[in-house]
mmCIF file of C-alpha atoms in Angstrom:
data_model
loop_
_atom_site.group_PDB
_atom_site.id
_atom_site.type_symbol
_atom_site.label_atom_id
_atom_site.label_comp_id
_atom_site.label_asym_id
_atom_site.label_seq_id
_atom_site.Cartn_x
_atom_site.Cartn_y
_atom_site.Cartn_z
ATOM 1 C CA MET A 12 80.148 130.028 76.128
ATOM 2 C CA LEU A 13 77.984 129.999 79.069
ATOM 3 C CA THR A 14 74.377 131.668 79.781
ATOM 4 C CA ASP A 15 73.304 134.304 82.131
ATOM 5 C CA SER A 16 70.963 131.559 83.841
ATOM 6 C CA ASP A 17 74.163 129.157 83.953
ATOM 7 C CA LEU A 18 76.611 132.139 85.675
ATOM 8 C CA GLN A 19 73.419 132.842 87.674
ATOM 9 C CA ALA A 20 73.621 128.747 88.987
ATOM 10 C CA ILE A 21 77.146 128.596 89.247
ATOM 11 C CA GLY A 22 76.991 131.603 91.221
ATOM 12 C CA LEU A 23 74.237 130.423 93.533
ATOM 13 C CA THR A 24 76.023 126.806 94.482
ATOM 14 C CA VAL A 25 79.131 129.285 94.916
ATOM 15 C CA ARG A 26 77.738 130.972 97.360
ATOM 16 C CA LEU A 27 75.404 127.518 98.752
ATOM 17 C CA ALA A 28 78.283 125.716 99.132
ATOM 18 C CA GLY A 29 80.552 128.608 101.217
ATOM 19 C CA VAL A 30 77.750 129.373 103.496
ATOM 20 C CA VAL A 31 77.427 124.924 103.892
ATOM 21 C CA THR A 32 81.129 125.066 104.795
ATOM 22 C CA MET A 33 81.051 127.621 107.240
ATOM 23 C CA ILE A 34 77.914 126.028 108.747
ATOM 24 C CA LEU A 35 79.612 122.596 109.109
ATOM 25 C CA LEU A 36 82.571 123.966 110.456
ATOM 26 C CA LEU A 37 80.961 125.771 113.077
ATOM 27 C CA PHE A 38 78.968 122.556 114.814
ATOM 28 C CA GLY A 39 80.918 120.010 113.092
ATOM 29 C CA THR A 40 84.199 120.799 114.500
ATOM 30 C CA PRO A 41 82.454 120.455 118.232
ATOM 31 C CA ILE A 42 80.458 116.290 117.009
ATOM 32 C CA ALA A 43 83.874 115.633 115.512
ATOM 33 C CA TRP A 44 85.918 116.505 119.071
ATOM 34 C CA TRP A 45 82.756 114.424 120.908
ATOM 35 C CA LEU A 46 83.517 111.804 118.225
ATOM 36 C CA ALA A 47 87.472 111.510 118.818
ATOM 37 C CA ARG A 48 87.149 112.138 122.566
ATOM 38 C CA ALA A 49 84.159 110.200 123.957
ATOM 39 C CA LYS A 50 84.209 107.198 126.148
ATOM 40 C CA THR A 51 80.740 106.039 126.062
ATOM 41 C CA SER A 52 78.506 103.538 124.472
ATOM 42 C CA TRP A 53 76.794 106.180 122.445
ATOM 43 C CA LYS A 54 80.258 106.955 120.671
ATOM 44 C CA GLY A 55 78.903 104.110 118.019
ATOM 45 C CA PRO A 56 75.008 104.932 117.275
ATOM 46 C CA ILE A 57 75.872 109.012 116.758
ATOM 47 C CA GLY A 58 78.658 108.302 115.305
ATOM 48 C CA ALA A 59 76.777 105.583 112.684
ATOM 49 C CA VAL A 60 73.491 109.021 112.272
ATOM 50 C CA VAL A 61 76.482 110.317 111.329
ATOM 51 C CA ALA A 62 77.884 109.173 108.638
ATOM 52 C CA LEU A 63 74.740 108.140 107.746
ATOM 53 C CA PRO A 64 74.431 110.223 103.969
ATOM 54 C CA LEU A 65 77.334 108.328 102.711
ATOM 55 C CA VAL A 66 75.052 105.772 102.270
ATOM 56 C CA LEU A 67 71.802 106.766 101.997
ATOM 57 C CA PRO A 68 69.970 107.934 98.376
ATOM 58 C CA PRO A 69 70.204 111.241 98.395
ATOM 59 C CA SER A 70 66.046 111.012 97.612
ATOM 60 C CA VAL A 71 65.401 109.144 100.808
ATOM 61 C CA LEU A 72 67.453 111.556 102.887
ATOM 62 C CA GLY A 73 65.550 114.485 100.579
ATOM 63 C CA PHE A 74 62.333 113.132 100.987
ATOM 64 C CA TYR A 75 62.651 112.852 104.449
ATOM 65 C CA LEU A 76 63.948 116.477 105.242
ATOM 66 C CA LEU A 77 61.103 117.521 103.295
ATOM 67 C CA LEU A 78 58.951 115.744 105.275
ATOM 68 C CA ALA A 79 60.813 117.428 108.431
ATOM 69 C CA MET A 80 59.840 120.801 106.864
ATOM 70 C CA GLY A 81 56.822 120.812 105.907
ATOM 71 C CA PRO A 82 53.906 122.468 106.898
ATOM 72 C CA HIS A 83 53.065 119.424 109.424
ATOM 73 C CA GLY A 84 56.667 118.443 110.646
ATOM 74 C CA PRO A 85 58.150 118.967 113.289
ATOM 75 C CA VAL A 86 60.519 121.798 111.854
ATOM 76 C CA GLY A 87 57.492 123.507 110.357
ATOM 77 C CA HIS A 88 56.022 123.762 113.137
ATOM 78 C CA LEU A 89 58.939 125.347 114.863
ATOM 79 C CA THR A 90 59.781 127.772 111.762
ATOM 80 C CA ARG A 91 55.862 128.476 111.301
ATOM 81 C CA THR A 92 55.703 129.549 115.740
ATOM 82 C CA LEU A 93 59.029 131.448 115.168
ATOM 83 C CA GLY A 94 57.173 133.749 112.292
ATOM 84 C CA ILE A 95 59.598 132.254 109.828
ATOM 85 C CA GLU A 96 58.428 131.004 105.844
ATOM 86 C CA PRO A 97 58.576 127.728 105.131
ATOM 87 C CA LEU A 98 62.013 126.192 104.442
ATOM 88 C CA PRO A 99 60.871 124.705 101.546
ATOM 89 C CA PHE A 100 61.947 125.995 97.819
ATOM 90 C CA THR A 101 64.196 128.242 99.538
ATOM 91 C CA PHE A 102 67.442 129.362 99.815
ATOM 92 C CA ARG A 103 67.657 128.137 103.869
ATOM 93 C CA GLY A 104 65.872 125.193 103.170
ATOM 94 C CA LEU A 105 68.587 124.104 100.708
ATOM 95 C CA VAL A 106 71.190 124.890 103.018
ATOM 96 C CA LEU A 107 69.511 123.518 105.680
ATOM 97 C CA ALA A 108 69.966 119.922 103.788
ATOM 98 C CA SER A 109 72.649 120.325 102.505
ATOM 99 C CA ALA A 110 74.540 120.437 106.251
ATOM 100 C CA PHE A 111 72.757 117.475 106.696
ATOM 101 C CA TYR A 112 73.743 116.159 103.625
ATOM 102 C CA SER A 113 77.673 116.956 103.440
ATOM 103 C CA LEU A 114 77.915 116.720 107.271
ATOM 104 C CA PRO A 115 79.610 113.114 107.006
ATOM 105 C CA PHE A 116 82.162 115.098 104.825
ATOM 106 C CA MET A 117 82.956 116.985 107.871
ATOM 107 C CA VAL A 118 83.300 115.592 110.476
ATOM 108 C CA GLN A 119 85.066 112.220 109.488
ATOM 109 C CA PRO A 120 88.664 114.123 108.367
ATOM 110 C CA LEU A 121 88.111 116.381 112.079
ATOM 111 C CA GLN A 122 87.617 112.944 114.057
ATOM 112 C CA THR A 123 90.486 111.237 112.040
ATOM 113 C CA ALA A 124 93.167 114.434 112.876
ATOM 114 C CA PHE A 125 91.675 115.413 116.600
ATOM 115 C CA GLU A 126 92.876 111.341 116.919
ATOM 116 C CA ALA A 127 95.910 111.608 115.290
ATOM 117 C CA VAL A 128 96.771 114.266 118.254
ATOM 118 C CA GLY A 129 96.499 111.567 120.767
ATOM 119 C CA ASP A 130 95.908 112.950 124.932
ATOM 120 C CA ARG A 131 99.816 113.094 125.445
ATOM 121 C CA PRO A 132 99.639 116.981 124.001
ATOM 122 C CA LEU A 133 96.014 117.092 125.456
ATOM 123 C CA GLU A 134 97.892 116.188 129.115
ATOM 124 C CA VAL A 135 100.814 118.421 128.618
ATOM 125 C CA ALA A 136 99.135 121.712 128.405
ATOM 126 C CA ALA A 137 96.752 120.138 131.944
ATOM 127 C CA THR A 138 100.033 120.243 133.093
ATOM 128 C CA LEU A 139 101.062 124.022 132.612
ATOM 129 C CA ARG A 140 97.242 124.786 134.143
ATOM 130 C CA ALA A 141 95.517 125.326 130.449
ATOM 131 C CA SER A 142 92.278 124.849 130.775
ATOM 132 C CA PRO A 143 90.121 122.468 127.924
ATOM 133 C CA LEU A 144 89.120 124.754 126.046
ATOM 134 C CA ASP A 145 92.699 127.120 126.124
ATOM 135 C CA ALA A 146 93.746 123.103 124.846
ATOM 136 C CA PHE A 147 91.680 122.502 122.342
ATOM 137 C CA PHE A 148 92.480 126.185 120.865
ATOM 138 C CA THR A 149 96.257 126.197 120.908
ATOM 139 C CA VAL A 150 96.844 122.673 121.177
ATOM 140 C CA ALA A 151 94.219 120.186 119.371
ATOM 141 C CA ALA A 152 93.238 122.943 116.892
ATOM 142 C CA PRO A 153 96.750 123.544 115.548
ATOM 143 C CA LEU A 154 97.994 120.152 115.349
ATOM 144 C CA ALA A 155 94.716 119.286 113.221
ATOM 145 C CA ALA A 156 94.843 121.741 111.294
ATOM 146 C CA PRO A 157 94.984 119.536 107.986
ATOM 147 C CA GLY A 158 92.254 117.554 108.565
ATOM 148 C CA PHE A 159 90.423 121.334 108.700
ATOM 149 C CA LEU A 160 91.827 121.709 105.382
ATOM 150 C CA THR A 161 90.248 118.411 104.318
ATOM 151 C CA ALA A 162 87.346 118.701 105.478
ATOM 152 C CA SER A 163 86.307 122.111 104.403
ATOM 153 C CA ILE A 164 87.889 121.446 100.778
ATOM 154 C CA LEU A 165 85.543 118.265 100.820
ATOM 155 C CA THR A 166 82.354 119.916 102.025
ATOM 156 C CA PHE A 167 82.692 122.803 99.562
ATOM 157 C CA ALA A 168 83.499 119.588 97.111
ATOM 158 C CA HIS A 169 80.632 117.508 97.910
ATOM 159 C CA THR A 170 77.648 120.282 97.939
ATOM 160 C CA ILE A 171 78.894 121.808 94.688
ATOM 161 C CA GLY A 172 77.958 118.404 92.980
ATOM 162 C CA GLU A 173 74.809 118.040 95.431
ATOM 163 C CA PHE A 174 71.438 117.180 93.484
ATOM 164 C CA GLY A 175 68.682 114.727 94.572
ATOM 165 C CA VAL A 176 68.411 115.854 98.119
ATOM 166 C CA VAL A 177 68.731 119.993 96.841
ATOM 167 C CA LEU A 178 66.478 118.883 94.030
ATOM 168 C CA MET A 179 63.962 117.209 96.332
ATOM 169 C CA ILE A 180 64.180 120.530 99.157
ATOM 170 C CA GLY A 181 64.888 123.282 96.308
ATOM 171 C CA GLY A 182 62.880 122.566 93.955
ATOM 172 C CA ASN A 183 63.596 124.101 90.445
ATOM 173 C CA LEU A 184 63.670 128.086 91.493
ATOM 174 C CA PRO A 185 66.069 130.372 89.061
ATOM 175 C CA GLY A 186 67.911 132.488 91.114
ATOM 176 C CA VAL A 187 66.083 130.881 94.327
ATOM 177 C CA THR A 188 66.840 127.493 94.162
ATOM 178 C CA ARG A 189 68.409 126.155 90.743
ATOM 179 C CA VAL A 190 72.201 125.057 91.471
ATOM 180 C CA ALA A 191 74.404 124.170 88.603
ATOM 181 C CA SER A 192 73.509 120.660 88.346
ATOM 182 C CA VAL A 193 69.732 120.998 88.364
ATOM 183 C CA GLN A 194 70.567 123.529 85.679
ATOM 184 C CA ILE A 195 72.479 120.888 83.777
ATOM 185 C CA TYR A 196 70.011 118.586 84.611
ATOM 186 C CA ASP A 197 67.142 120.864 83.102
ATOM 187 C CA HIS A 198 69.641 121.807 79.730
ATOM 188 C CA VAL A 199 69.384 117.441 79.327
ATOM 189 C CA GLU A 200 65.972 117.444 79.962
ATOM 190 C CA ALA A 201 65.659 120.228 76.812
ATOM 191 C CA LEU A 202 67.887 118.645 74.325
ATOM 192 C CA GLU A 203 70.212 121.405 74.774
ATOM 193 C CA TYR A 204 73.849 119.022 74.819
ATOM 194 C CA THR A 205 75.702 122.131 73.789
ATOM 195 C CA GLN A 206 74.810 123.885 76.878
ATOM 196 C CA ALA A 207 74.971 120.941 79.124
ATOM 197 C CA HIS A 208 78.467 120.044 78.013
ATOM 198 C CA ARG A 209 80.477 123.465 78.391
ATOM 199 C CA LEU A 210 78.771 123.803 81.834
ATOM 200 C CA SER A 211 79.557 120.344 82.592
ATOM 201 C CA ALA A 212 83.163 120.447 81.597
ATOM 202 C CA VAL A 213 83.171 123.837 83.774
ATOM 203 C CA MET A 214 82.065 121.665 86.906
ATOM 204 C CA LEU A 215 84.509 118.544 86.012
ATOM 205 C CA ILE A 216 87.132 121.312 85.061
ATOM 206 C CA PHE A 217 86.626 122.561 89.624
ATOM 207 C CA SER A 218 85.724 118.404 90.711
ATOM 208 C CA PHE A 219 90.014 118.315 89.812
ATOM 209 C CA LEU A 220 91.288 121.735 91.107
ATOM 210 C CA THR A 221 89.825 120.676 93.950
ATOM 211 C CA LEU A 222 90.704 117.315 94.254
ATOM 212 C CA LEU A 223 94.477 118.301 92.892
ATOM 213 C CA ALA A 224 94.410 120.831 95.869
ATOM 214 C CA LEU A 225 93.778 118.687 98.359
ATOM 215 C CA TYR A 226 96.112 115.958 97.371
ATOM 216 C CA ALA A 227 98.773 118.771 96.655
ATOM 217 C CA TRP A 228 98.232 120.166 100.360
ATOM 218 C CA ARG A 229 97.824 117.660 102.233
ATOM 219 C CA PRO A 230 100.986 116.291 104.507
ATOM 220 C CA ASN A 231 103.417 114.027 103.831
ATOM 221 C CA PRO A 232 104.459 112.493 107.117
ATOM 222 C CA LYS A 233 107.683 110.990 104.889
ATOM 223 C CA ASN A 234 109.547 114.864 104.750
ATOM 224 C CA GLY A 235 108.429 116.224 107.975
ATOM 225 C CA GLY A 236 105.666 117.821 106.592
#
């Protein structure tokens, strides 16, 4: 049913979503922890910057990321100094752009989960001489486990469905930057509606199953689970 190029695009999309989710778990967790615990006037502006991709058109974000990664942008200057190939139209560029675009889908669920932990469990851990790092890994992180699950699923699913940002940064290179959403666009542009329908149906089923898993695994406060 699916062509080899369709399968290649799906594989690249899953790979991109997995890498982005892992990166954002690493970098998004401390951001979410700081936003949940900080008591500073900087919390509002930084929280707004993190949430900006939720309201900013993907083409706008993609355009500015393209400028930043280009030969005359700050990221472009840095990569050239380090001897790294330019990021636009590469898989690395897709990862960086997707991480920016999916950042709020990782940070906001984690921030909510950390805020729900409250101060009391951490204060108890401190009385038992646990360091802040120990308290985070042994108390806060386990209590926020449902938030980690929600954030990971949402980030993965959101990255799977990206179009505007990945098209602006990655272009349309088969096997390199052509993800499933771009492949569907190509089919429609070529009037290959049958192939577009088949690939779209696969993405629709995947999205539904992802949300089904999210709601099925979400704890129910009424039964204490």
